[in-house]
PDB file of C-alpha atoms in Angstrom:
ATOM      1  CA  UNK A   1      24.401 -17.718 -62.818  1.00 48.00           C
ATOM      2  CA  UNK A   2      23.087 -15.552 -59.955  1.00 45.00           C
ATOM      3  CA  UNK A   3      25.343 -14.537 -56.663  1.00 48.00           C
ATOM      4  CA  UNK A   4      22.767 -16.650 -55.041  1.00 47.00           C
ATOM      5  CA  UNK A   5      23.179 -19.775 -57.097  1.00 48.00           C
ATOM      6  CA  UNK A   6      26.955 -18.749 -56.415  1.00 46.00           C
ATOM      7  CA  UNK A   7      26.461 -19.796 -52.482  1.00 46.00           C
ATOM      8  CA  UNK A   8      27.242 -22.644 -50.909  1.00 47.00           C
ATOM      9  CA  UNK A   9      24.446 -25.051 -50.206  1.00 47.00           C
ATOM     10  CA  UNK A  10      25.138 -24.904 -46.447  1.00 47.00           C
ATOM     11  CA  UNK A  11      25.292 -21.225 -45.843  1.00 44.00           C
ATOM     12  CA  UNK A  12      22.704 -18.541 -45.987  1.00 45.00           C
ATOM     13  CA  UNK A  13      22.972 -14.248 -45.504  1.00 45.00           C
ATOM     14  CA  UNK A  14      21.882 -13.320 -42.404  1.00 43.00           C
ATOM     15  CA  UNK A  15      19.303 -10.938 -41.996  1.00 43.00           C
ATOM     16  CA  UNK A  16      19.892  -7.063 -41.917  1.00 40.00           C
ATOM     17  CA  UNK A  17      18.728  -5.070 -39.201  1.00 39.00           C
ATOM     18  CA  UNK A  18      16.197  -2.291 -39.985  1.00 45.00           C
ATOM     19  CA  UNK A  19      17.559   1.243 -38.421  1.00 42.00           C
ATOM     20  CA  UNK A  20      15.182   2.894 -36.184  1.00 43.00           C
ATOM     21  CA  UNK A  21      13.308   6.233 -36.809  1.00 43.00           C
ATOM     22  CA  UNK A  22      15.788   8.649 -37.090  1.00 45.00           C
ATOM     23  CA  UNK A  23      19.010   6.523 -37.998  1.00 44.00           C
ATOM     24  CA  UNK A  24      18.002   6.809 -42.031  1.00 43.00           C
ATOM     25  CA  UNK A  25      18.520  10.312 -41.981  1.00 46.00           C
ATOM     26  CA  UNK A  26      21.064  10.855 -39.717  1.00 45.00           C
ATOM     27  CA  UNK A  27      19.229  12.604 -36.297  1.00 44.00           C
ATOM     28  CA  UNK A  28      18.273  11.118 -32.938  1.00 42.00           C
ATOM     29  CA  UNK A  29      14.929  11.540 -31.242  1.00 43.00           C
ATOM     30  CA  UNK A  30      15.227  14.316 -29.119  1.00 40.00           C
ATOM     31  CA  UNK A  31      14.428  15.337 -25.035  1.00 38.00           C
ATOM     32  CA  UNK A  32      11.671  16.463 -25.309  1.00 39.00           C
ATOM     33  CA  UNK A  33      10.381  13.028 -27.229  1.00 43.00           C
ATOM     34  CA  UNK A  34      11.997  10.764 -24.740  1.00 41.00           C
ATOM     35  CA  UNK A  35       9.873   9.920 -21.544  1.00 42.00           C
ATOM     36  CA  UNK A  36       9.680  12.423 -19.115  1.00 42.00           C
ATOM     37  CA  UNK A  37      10.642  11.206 -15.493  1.00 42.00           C
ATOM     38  CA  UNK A  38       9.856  14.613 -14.141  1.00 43.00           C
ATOM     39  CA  UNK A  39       8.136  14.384 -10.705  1.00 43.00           C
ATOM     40  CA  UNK A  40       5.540  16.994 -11.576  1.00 44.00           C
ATOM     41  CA  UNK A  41       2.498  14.703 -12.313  1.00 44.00           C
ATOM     42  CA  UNK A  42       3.425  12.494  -9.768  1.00 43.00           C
ATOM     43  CA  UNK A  43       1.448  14.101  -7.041  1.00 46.00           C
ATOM     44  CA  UNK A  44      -2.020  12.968  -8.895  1.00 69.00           C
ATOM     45  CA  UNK A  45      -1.432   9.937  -8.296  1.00 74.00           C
ATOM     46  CA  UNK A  46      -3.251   8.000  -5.385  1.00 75.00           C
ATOM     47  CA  UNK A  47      -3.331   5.370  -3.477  1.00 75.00           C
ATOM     48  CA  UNK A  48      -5.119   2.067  -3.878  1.00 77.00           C
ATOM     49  CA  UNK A  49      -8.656   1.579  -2.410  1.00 79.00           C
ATOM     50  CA  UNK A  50      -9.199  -1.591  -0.297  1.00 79.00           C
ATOM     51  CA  UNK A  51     -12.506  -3.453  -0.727  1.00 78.00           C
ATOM     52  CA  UNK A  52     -13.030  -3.664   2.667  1.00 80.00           C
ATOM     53  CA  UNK A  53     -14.636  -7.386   2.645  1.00 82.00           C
ATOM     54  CA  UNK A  54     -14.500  -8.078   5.820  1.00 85.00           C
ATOM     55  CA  UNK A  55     -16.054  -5.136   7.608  1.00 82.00           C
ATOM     56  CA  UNK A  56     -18.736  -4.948   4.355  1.00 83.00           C
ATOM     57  CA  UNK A  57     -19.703  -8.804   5.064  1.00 89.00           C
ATOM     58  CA  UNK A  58     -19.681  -8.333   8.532  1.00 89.00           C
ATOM     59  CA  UNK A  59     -22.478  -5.300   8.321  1.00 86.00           C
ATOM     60  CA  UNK A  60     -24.314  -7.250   5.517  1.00 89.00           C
ATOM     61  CA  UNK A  61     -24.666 -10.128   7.656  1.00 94.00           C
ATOM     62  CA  UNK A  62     -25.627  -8.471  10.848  1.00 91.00           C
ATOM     63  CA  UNK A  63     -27.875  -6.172   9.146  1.00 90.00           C
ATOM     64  CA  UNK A  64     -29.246  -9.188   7.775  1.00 94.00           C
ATOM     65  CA  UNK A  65     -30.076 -11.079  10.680  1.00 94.00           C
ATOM     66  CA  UNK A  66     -31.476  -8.138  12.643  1.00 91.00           C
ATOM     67  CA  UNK A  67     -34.136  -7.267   9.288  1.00 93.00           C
ATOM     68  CA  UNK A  68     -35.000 -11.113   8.990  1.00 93.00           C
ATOM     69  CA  UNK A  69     -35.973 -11.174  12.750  1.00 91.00           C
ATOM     70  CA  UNK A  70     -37.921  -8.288  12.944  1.00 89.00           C
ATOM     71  CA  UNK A  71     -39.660  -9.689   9.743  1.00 91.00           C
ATOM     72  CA  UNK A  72     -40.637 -12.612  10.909  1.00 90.00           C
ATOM     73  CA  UNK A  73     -41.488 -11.138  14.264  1.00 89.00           C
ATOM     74  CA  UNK A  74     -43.994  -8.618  12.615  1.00 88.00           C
ATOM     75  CA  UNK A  75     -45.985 -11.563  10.525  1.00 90.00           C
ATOM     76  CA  UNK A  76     -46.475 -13.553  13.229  1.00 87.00           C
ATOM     77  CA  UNK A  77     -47.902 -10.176  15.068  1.00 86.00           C
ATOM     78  CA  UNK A  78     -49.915  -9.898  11.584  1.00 87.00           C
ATOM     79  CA  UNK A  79     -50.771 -13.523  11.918  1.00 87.00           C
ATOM     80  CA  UNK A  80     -52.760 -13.159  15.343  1.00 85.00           C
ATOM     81  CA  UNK A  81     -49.689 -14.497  17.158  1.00 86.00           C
ATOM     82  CA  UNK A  82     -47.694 -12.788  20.147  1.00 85.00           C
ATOM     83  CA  UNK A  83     -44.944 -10.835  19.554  1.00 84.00           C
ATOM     84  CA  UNK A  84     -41.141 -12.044  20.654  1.00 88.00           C
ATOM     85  CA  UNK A  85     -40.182 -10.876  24.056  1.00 88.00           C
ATOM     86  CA  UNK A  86     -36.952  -9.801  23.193  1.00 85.00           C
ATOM     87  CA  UNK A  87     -39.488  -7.439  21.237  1.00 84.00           C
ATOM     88  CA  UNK A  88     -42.015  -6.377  23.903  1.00 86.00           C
ATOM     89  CA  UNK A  89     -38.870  -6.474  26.676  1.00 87.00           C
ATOM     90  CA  UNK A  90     -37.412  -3.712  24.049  1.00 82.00           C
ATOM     91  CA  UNK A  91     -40.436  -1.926  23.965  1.00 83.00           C
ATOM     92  CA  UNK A  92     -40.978  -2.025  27.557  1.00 87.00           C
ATOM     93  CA  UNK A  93     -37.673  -0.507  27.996  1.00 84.00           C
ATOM     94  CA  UNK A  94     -37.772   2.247  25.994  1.00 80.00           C
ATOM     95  CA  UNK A  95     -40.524   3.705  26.965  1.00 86.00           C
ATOM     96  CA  UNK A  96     -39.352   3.413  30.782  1.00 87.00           C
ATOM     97  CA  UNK A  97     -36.176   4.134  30.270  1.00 84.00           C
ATOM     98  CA  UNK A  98     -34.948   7.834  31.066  1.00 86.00           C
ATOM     99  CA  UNK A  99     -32.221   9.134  28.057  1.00 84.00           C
ATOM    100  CA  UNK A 100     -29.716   9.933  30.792  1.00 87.00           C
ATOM    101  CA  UNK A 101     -29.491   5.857  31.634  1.00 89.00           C
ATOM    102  CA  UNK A 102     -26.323   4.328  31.881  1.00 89.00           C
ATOM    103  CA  UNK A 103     -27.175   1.693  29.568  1.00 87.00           C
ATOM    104  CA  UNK A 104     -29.116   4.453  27.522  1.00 87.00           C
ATOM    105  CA  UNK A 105     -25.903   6.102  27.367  1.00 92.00           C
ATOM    106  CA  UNK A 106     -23.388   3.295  26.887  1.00 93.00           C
ATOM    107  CA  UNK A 107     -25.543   1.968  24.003  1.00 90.00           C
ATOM    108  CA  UNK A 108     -25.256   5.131  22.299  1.00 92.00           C
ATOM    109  CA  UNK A 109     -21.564   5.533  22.666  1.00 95.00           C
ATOM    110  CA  UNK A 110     -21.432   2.437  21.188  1.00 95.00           C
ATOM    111  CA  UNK A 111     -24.072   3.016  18.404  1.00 92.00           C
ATOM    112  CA  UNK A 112     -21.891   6.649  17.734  1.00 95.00           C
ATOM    113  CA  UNK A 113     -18.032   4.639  17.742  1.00 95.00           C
ATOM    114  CA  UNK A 114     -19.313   1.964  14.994  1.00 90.00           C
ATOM    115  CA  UNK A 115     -20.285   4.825  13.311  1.00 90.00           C
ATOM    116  CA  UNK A 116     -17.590   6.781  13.074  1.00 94.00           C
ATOM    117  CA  UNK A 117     -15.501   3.258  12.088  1.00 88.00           C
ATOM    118  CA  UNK A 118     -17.886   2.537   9.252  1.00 85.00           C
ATOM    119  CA  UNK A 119     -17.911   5.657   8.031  1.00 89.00           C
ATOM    120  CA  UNK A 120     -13.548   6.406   8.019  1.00 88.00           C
ATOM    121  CA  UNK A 121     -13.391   2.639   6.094  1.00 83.00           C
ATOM    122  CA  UNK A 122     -15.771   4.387   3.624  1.00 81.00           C
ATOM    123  CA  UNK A 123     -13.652   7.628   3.023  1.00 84.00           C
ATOM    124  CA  UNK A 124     -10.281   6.342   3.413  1.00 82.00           C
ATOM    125  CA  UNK A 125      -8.388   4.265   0.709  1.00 81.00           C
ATOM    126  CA  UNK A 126      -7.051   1.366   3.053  1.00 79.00           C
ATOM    127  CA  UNK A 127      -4.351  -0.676   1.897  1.00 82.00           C
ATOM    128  CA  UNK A 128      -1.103   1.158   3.656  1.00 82.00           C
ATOM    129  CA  UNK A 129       1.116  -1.737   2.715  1.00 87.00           C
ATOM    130  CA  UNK A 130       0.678  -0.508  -1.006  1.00 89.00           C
ATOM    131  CA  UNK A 131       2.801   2.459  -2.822  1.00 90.00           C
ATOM    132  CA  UNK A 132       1.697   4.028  -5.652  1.00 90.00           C
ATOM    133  CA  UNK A 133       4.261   3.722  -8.279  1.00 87.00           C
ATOM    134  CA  UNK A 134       4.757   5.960 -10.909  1.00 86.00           C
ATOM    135  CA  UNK A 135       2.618   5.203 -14.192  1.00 84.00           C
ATOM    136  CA  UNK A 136       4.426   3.663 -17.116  1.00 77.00           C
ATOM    137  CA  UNK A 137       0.974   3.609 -19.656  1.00 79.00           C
ATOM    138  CA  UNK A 138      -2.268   5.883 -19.461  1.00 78.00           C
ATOM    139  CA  UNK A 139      -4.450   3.108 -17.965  1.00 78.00           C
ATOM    140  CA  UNK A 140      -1.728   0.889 -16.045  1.00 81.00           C
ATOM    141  CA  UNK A 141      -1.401   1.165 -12.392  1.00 82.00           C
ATOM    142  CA  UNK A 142       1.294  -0.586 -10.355  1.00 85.00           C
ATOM    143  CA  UNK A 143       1.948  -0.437  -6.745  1.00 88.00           C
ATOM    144  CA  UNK A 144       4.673  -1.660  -4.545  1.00 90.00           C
ATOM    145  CA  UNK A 145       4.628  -3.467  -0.919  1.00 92.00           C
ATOM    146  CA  UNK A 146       6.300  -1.884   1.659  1.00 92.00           C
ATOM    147  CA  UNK A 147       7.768  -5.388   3.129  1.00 93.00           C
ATOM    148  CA  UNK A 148       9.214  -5.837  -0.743  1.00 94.00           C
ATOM    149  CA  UNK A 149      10.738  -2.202  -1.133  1.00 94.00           C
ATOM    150  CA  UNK A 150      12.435  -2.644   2.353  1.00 95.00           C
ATOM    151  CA  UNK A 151      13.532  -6.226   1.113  1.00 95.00           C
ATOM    152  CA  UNK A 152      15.255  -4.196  -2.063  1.00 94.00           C
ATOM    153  CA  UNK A 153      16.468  -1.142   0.494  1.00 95.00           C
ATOM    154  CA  UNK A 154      17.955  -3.587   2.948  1.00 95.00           C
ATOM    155  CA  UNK A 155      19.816  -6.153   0.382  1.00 95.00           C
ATOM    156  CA  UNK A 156      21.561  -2.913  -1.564  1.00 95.00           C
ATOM    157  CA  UNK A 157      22.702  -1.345   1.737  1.00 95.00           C
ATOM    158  CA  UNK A 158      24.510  -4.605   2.579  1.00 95.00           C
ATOM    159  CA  UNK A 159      26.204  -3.866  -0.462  1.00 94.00           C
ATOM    160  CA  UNK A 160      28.045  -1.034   1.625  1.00 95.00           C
ATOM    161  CA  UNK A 161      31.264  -1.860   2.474  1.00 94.00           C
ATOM    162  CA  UNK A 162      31.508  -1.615   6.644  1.00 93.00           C
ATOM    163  CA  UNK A 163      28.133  -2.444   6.911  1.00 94.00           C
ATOM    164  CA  UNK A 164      27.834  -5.474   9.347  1.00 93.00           C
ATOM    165  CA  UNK A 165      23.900  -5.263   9.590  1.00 94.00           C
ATOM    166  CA  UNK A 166      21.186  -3.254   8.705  1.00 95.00           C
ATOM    167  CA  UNK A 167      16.927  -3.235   9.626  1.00 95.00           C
ATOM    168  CA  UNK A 168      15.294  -1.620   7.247  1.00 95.00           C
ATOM    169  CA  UNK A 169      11.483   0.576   7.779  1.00 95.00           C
ATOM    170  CA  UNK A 170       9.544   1.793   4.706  1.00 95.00           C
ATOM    171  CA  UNK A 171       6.415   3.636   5.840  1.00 92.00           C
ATOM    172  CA  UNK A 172       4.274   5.555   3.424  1.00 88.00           C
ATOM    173  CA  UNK A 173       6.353   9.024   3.288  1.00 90.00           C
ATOM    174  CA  UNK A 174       9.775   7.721   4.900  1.00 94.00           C
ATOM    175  CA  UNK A 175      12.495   5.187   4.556  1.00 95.00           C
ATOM    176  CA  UNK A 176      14.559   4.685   7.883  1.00 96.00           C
ATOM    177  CA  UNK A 177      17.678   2.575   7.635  1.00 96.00           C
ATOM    178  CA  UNK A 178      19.362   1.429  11.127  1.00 96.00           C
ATOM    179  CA  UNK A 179      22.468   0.182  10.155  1.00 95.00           C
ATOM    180  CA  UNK A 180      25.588  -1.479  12.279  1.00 95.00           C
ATOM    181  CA  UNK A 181      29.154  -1.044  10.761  1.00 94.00           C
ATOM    182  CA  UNK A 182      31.936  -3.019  12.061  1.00 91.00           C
ATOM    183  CA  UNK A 183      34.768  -0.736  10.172  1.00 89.00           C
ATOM    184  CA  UNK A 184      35.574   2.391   8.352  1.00 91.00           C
ATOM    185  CA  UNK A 185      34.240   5.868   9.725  1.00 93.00           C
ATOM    186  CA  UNK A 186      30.967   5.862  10.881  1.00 93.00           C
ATOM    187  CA  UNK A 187      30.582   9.339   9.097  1.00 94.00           C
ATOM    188  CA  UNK A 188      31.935   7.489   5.679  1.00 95.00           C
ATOM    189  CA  UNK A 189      29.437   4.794   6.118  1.00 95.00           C
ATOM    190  CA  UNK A 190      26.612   6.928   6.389  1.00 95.00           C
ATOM    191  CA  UNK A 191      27.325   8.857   3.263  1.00 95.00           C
ATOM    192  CA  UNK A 192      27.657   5.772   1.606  1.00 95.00           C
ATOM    193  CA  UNK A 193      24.478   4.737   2.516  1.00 95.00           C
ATOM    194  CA  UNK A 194      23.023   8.032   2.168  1.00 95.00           C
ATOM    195  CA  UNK A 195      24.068   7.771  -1.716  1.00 95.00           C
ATOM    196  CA  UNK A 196      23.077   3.823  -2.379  1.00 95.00           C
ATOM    197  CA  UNK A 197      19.791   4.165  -0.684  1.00 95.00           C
ATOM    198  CA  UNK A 198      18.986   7.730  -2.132  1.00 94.00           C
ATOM    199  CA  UNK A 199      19.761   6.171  -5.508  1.00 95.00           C
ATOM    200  CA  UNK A 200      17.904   2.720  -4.783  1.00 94.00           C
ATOM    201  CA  UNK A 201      14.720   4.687  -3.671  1.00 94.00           C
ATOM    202  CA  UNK A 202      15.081   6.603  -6.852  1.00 93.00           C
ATOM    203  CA  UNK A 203      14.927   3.346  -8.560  1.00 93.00           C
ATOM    204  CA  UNK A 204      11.861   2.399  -7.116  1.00 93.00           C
ATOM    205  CA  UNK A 205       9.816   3.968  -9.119  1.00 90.00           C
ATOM    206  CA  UNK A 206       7.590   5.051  -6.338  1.00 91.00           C
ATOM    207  CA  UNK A 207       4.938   7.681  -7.500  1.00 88.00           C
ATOM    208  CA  UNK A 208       6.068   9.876  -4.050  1.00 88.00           C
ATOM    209  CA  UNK A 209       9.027  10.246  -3.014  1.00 89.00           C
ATOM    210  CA  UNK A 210      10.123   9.425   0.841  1.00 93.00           C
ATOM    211  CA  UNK A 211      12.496  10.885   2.780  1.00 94.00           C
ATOM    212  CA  UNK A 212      15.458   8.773   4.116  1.00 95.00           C
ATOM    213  CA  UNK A 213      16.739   8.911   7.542  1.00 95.00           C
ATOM    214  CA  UNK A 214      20.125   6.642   8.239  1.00 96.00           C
ATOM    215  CA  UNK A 215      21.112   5.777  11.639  1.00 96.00           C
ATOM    216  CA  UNK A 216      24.698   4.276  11.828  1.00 95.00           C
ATOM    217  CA  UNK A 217      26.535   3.002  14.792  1.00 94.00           C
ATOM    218  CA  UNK A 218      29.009   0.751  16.126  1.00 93.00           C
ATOM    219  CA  UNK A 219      27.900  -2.559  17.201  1.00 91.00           C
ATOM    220  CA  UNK A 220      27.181  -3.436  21.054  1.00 86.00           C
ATOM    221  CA  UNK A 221      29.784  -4.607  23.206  1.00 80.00           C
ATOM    222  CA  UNK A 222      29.700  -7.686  24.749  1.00 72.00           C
TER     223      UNK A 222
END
């Protein structure tokens, strides 16, 4: 008879658990095989593009509009008709026109701004309610709102004792807290908060790091 036939019917061993690389013989994985959280790398990473929909459709569909009129206007032309007179008013105008015209110049100035708009959405990344987050994988990128990271900022300094209120701004390379404290020293409040929200930003995981600025006073008198 076998230890096994020697159980009870209603109990069973429980499973062993296997020991991780490094437990059979006795070492633990060392520093330098852990994951670094050194900030070195950090600085190559960058922010998320926007795909700028809205001022892409908007171009597309005026561009669009303006090619499909002239179009048509230049078959008809081709078809022995007359041209549109928005067409021959245009023509008319430019060639009596002087360059130095108000509207000349106004219509310029306005050609020039749109210009300069289209062509900062095209070389800027957008999205500055996004921030970069430090990357956890090789081909993973994760970013985090602004609104939530103040959300986080704001619930762990009410965890401040003397802290009555606080309003909370995360912009893309600071963090300002403006907090109200009702007791304790205003000076032993704000290294309190200096310490919780120094430690909360490092907990982030934000890809750059932001300075903090704390504000603490004494609420109004009414």
């Amino acid at each position: 008879m076998s230890d096994e036939d020697a159980e009870p019917a209603g109990t069973r061993r429980l499973p062993t658990l296997d020991k991780t690389p490094g437990e059979a013989d006795g070492t633990t994985p060392s520093a330098a095989d852990a994951p670094s959280t050194d900030t070195a790398g950090h600085d190559r990473v960058r922010r998320f593009w926007s795909a700028r929909r809205v001022p892409a459709a908007l171009v597309a569909l005026v561009l669009l509009a303006a090619a499909g009129l002239l179009l048509y206007d230049v078959a008809a032309v081709r078809a022995d008709r007359s041209a549109m007179a928005w067409r021959r008013r245009l023509a008319r105008e430019l060639a009596t026109r002087h360059l130095d015209n108000p509207w000349v110049l106004g219509a310029a100035a306005i050609a020039v701004v749109l210009g300069i708009w289209l062509i900062v959405l095209a070389v800027t990344p957008g999205l500055r309610q996004v921030l970069p987050m430090r990357p956890a994988a090789p081909d993973v990128r994760a970013g985090l709102d602004r609104a939530a990271a103040a959300l986080v900022l704001r619930d762990r300094a009410m965890e401040v004792a003397g802290v009555q209120s606080v309003r909370m701004a995360v912009g893309r390379r600071k963090a300002k807290a403006h907090a109200v404290s009702h007791f304790r020293e205003l000076d032993e409040v704000r290294a309190d908060l200096d310490t919780s929200l120094g430690e909360g930003l490092r907990q982030l995981g934000l890809a750059h790091e932001l300075r903090l600025t704390v504000d603490v006073r004494r609420p109004k008198k009414r």
